[in-house]
XYZ file of C-alpha atoms in Angstrom:
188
model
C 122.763 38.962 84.038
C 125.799 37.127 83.495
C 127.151 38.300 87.070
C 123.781 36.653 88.827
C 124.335 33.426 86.225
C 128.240 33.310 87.645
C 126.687 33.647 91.419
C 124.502 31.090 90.891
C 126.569 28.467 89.393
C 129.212 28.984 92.539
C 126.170 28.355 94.796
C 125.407 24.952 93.024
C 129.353 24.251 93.276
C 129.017 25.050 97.074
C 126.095 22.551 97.601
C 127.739 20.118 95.964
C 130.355 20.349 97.707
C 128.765 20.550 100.953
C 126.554 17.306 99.638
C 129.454 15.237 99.404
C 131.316 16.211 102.383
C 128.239 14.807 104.872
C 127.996 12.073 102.640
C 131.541 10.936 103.335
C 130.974 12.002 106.955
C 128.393 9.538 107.100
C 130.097 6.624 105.531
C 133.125 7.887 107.950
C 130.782 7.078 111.047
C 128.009 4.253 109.987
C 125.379 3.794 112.717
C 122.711 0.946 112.956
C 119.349 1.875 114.380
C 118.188 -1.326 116.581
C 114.699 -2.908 114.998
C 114.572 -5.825 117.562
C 114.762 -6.781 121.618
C 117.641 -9.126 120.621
C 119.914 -6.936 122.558
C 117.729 -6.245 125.740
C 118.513 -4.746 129.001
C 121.779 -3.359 127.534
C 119.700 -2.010 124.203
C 116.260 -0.990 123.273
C 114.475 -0.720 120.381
C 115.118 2.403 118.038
C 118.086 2.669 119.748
C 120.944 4.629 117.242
C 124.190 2.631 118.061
C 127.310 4.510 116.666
C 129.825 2.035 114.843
C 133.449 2.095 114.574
C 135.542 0.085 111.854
C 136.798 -3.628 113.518
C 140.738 -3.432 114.177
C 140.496 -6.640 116.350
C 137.153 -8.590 118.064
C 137.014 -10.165 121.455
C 134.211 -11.417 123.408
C 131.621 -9.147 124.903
C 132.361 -6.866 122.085
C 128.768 -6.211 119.756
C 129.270 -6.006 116.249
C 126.401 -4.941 113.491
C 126.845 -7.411 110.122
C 124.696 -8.521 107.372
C 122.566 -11.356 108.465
C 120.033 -12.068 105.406
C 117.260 -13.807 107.161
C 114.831 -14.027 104.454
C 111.777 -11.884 105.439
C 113.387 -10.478 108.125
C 116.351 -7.977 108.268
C 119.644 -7.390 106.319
C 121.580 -6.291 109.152
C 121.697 -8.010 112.831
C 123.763 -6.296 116.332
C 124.581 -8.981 118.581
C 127.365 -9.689 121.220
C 130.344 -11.939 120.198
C 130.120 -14.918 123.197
C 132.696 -17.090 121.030
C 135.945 -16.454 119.324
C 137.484 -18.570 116.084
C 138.567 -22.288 116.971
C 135.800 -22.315 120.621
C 133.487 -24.166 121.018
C 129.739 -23.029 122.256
C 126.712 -23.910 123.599
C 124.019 -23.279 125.435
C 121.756 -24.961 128.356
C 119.287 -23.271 129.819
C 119.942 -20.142 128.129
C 123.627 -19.826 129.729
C 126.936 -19.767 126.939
C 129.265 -22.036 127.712
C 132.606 -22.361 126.306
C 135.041 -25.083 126.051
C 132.659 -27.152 128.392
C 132.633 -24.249 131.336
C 129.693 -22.124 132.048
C 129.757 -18.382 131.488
C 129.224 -18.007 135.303
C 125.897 -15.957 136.150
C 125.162 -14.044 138.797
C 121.294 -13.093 139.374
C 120.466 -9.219 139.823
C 116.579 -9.086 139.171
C 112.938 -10.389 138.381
C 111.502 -8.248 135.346
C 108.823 -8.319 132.494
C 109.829 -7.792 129.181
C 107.330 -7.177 126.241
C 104.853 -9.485 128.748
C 107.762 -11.884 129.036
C 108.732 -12.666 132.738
C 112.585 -12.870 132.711
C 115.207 -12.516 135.155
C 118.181 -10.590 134.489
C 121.506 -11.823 135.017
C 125.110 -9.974 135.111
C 127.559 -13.040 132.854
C 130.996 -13.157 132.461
C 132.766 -13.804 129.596
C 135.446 -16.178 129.235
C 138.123 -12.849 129.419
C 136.755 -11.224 132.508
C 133.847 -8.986 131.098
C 130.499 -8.654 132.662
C 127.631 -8.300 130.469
C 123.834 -8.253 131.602
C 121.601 -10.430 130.040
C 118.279 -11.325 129.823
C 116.915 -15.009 130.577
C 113.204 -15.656 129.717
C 111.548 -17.809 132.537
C 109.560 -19.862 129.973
C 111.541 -19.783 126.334
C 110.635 -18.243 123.143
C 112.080 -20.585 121.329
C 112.928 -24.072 123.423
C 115.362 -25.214 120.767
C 117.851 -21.926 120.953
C 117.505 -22.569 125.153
C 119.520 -25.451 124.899
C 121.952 -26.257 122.082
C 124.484 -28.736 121.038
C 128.086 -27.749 120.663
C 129.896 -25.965 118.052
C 132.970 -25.343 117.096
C 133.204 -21.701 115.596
C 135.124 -21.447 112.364
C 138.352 -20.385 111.670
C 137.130 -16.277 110.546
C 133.950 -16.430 111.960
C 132.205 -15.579 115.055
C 129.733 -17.083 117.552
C 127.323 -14.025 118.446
C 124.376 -13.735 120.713
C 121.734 -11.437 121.930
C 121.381 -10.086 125.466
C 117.849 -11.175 125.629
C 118.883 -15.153 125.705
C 115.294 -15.872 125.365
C 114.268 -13.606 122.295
C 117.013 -13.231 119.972
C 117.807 -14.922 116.707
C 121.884 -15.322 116.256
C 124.374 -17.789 115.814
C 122.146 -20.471 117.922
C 119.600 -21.211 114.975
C 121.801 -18.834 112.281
C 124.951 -20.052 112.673
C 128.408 -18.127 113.003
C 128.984 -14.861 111.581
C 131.337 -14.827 109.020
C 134.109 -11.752 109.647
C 133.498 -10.397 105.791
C 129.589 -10.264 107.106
C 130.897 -7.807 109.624
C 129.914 -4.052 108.934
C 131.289 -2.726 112.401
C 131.586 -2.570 116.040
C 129.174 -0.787 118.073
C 129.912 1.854 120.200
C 127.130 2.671 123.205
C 126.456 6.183 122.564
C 126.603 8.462 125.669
């Protein structure tokens, strides 16, 4: 009896100790699961996005932080489109920076979620080319076309892929770096 009691209590050992091993592996490697279009053609919905911790943030790079829009979600995934000390906005749906226009080039006519958009390939002030997703008539006509803003010194100016259906940094406001929780890695 006491052999079988001894076996037993080294099983309950083992499974504890096999518990907190995957629980460190998953705090090791967080992932976000996407719950909105925000991030459309580049990410869908229920997409698992792997994250990695930030070392340094540039534009084009899409981060996962705590957003707290009452009623809506904790945690948001957008694309950083302006750095610390730039200053953004938007017309038409197209990020400018320091007064020059993310230049677009058009790739396609599609329908979204019955929204008629036309997809675009941007780049970013450093070079990168990121698709994005206009909406021919606006969501939301205010986040279309924006006045300036000057990002914060430790914050971020972050938007969604799908210009026309994303709430970020044009109604929210910058994202603080502390908000951050990670970057996102496209999982192949």
């Amino acid at each position: 009896m006491m052999i079988f009691w001894m076996n037993e209590i080294n099983l309950m050992k083992k499974l504890l100790y096999l518990l907190v091993m995957l629980l460190i592996l998953a705090a090791c490697n967080p992932k976000v699961e996407l719950t909105s279009a925000g991030m459309y053609p580049n990410y869908q919905v229920g997409e698992i996005v792997n994250l990695i911790p930030v070392d340094s943030l540039t534009y084009g790079d899409v981060i996962a932080y705590h957003s707290y829009i009452p009623g809506f979600q904790e945690r948001a995934f957008k694309r950083i489109v302006g750095l610390p000390g730039d200053t953004v906005r938007f017309q038409d749906q197209q990020c400018i920076v320091h007064g020059k226009k993310c230049e677009w080039v058009f790739r396609r006519k599609l329908f979204y979620a019955e929204d008629e958009c036309e997809e675009y390939c941007e780049s970013l002030p450093n070079g990168m080319k990121v698709n994005i997703c206009k909406s021919v008539v606006p969501i939301d006509s205010a986040t279309a076309t924006t006045t300036a803003v000057v990002v914060p010194a430790g914050s971020y100016f972050v938007a969604g892929d799908y210009r026309g259906g994303s709430i970020d940094s044009r109604s929210q406001g910058c994202v603080a770096a502390d908000s951050i929780i990670g970057k996102g890695v496209k999982r192949k």
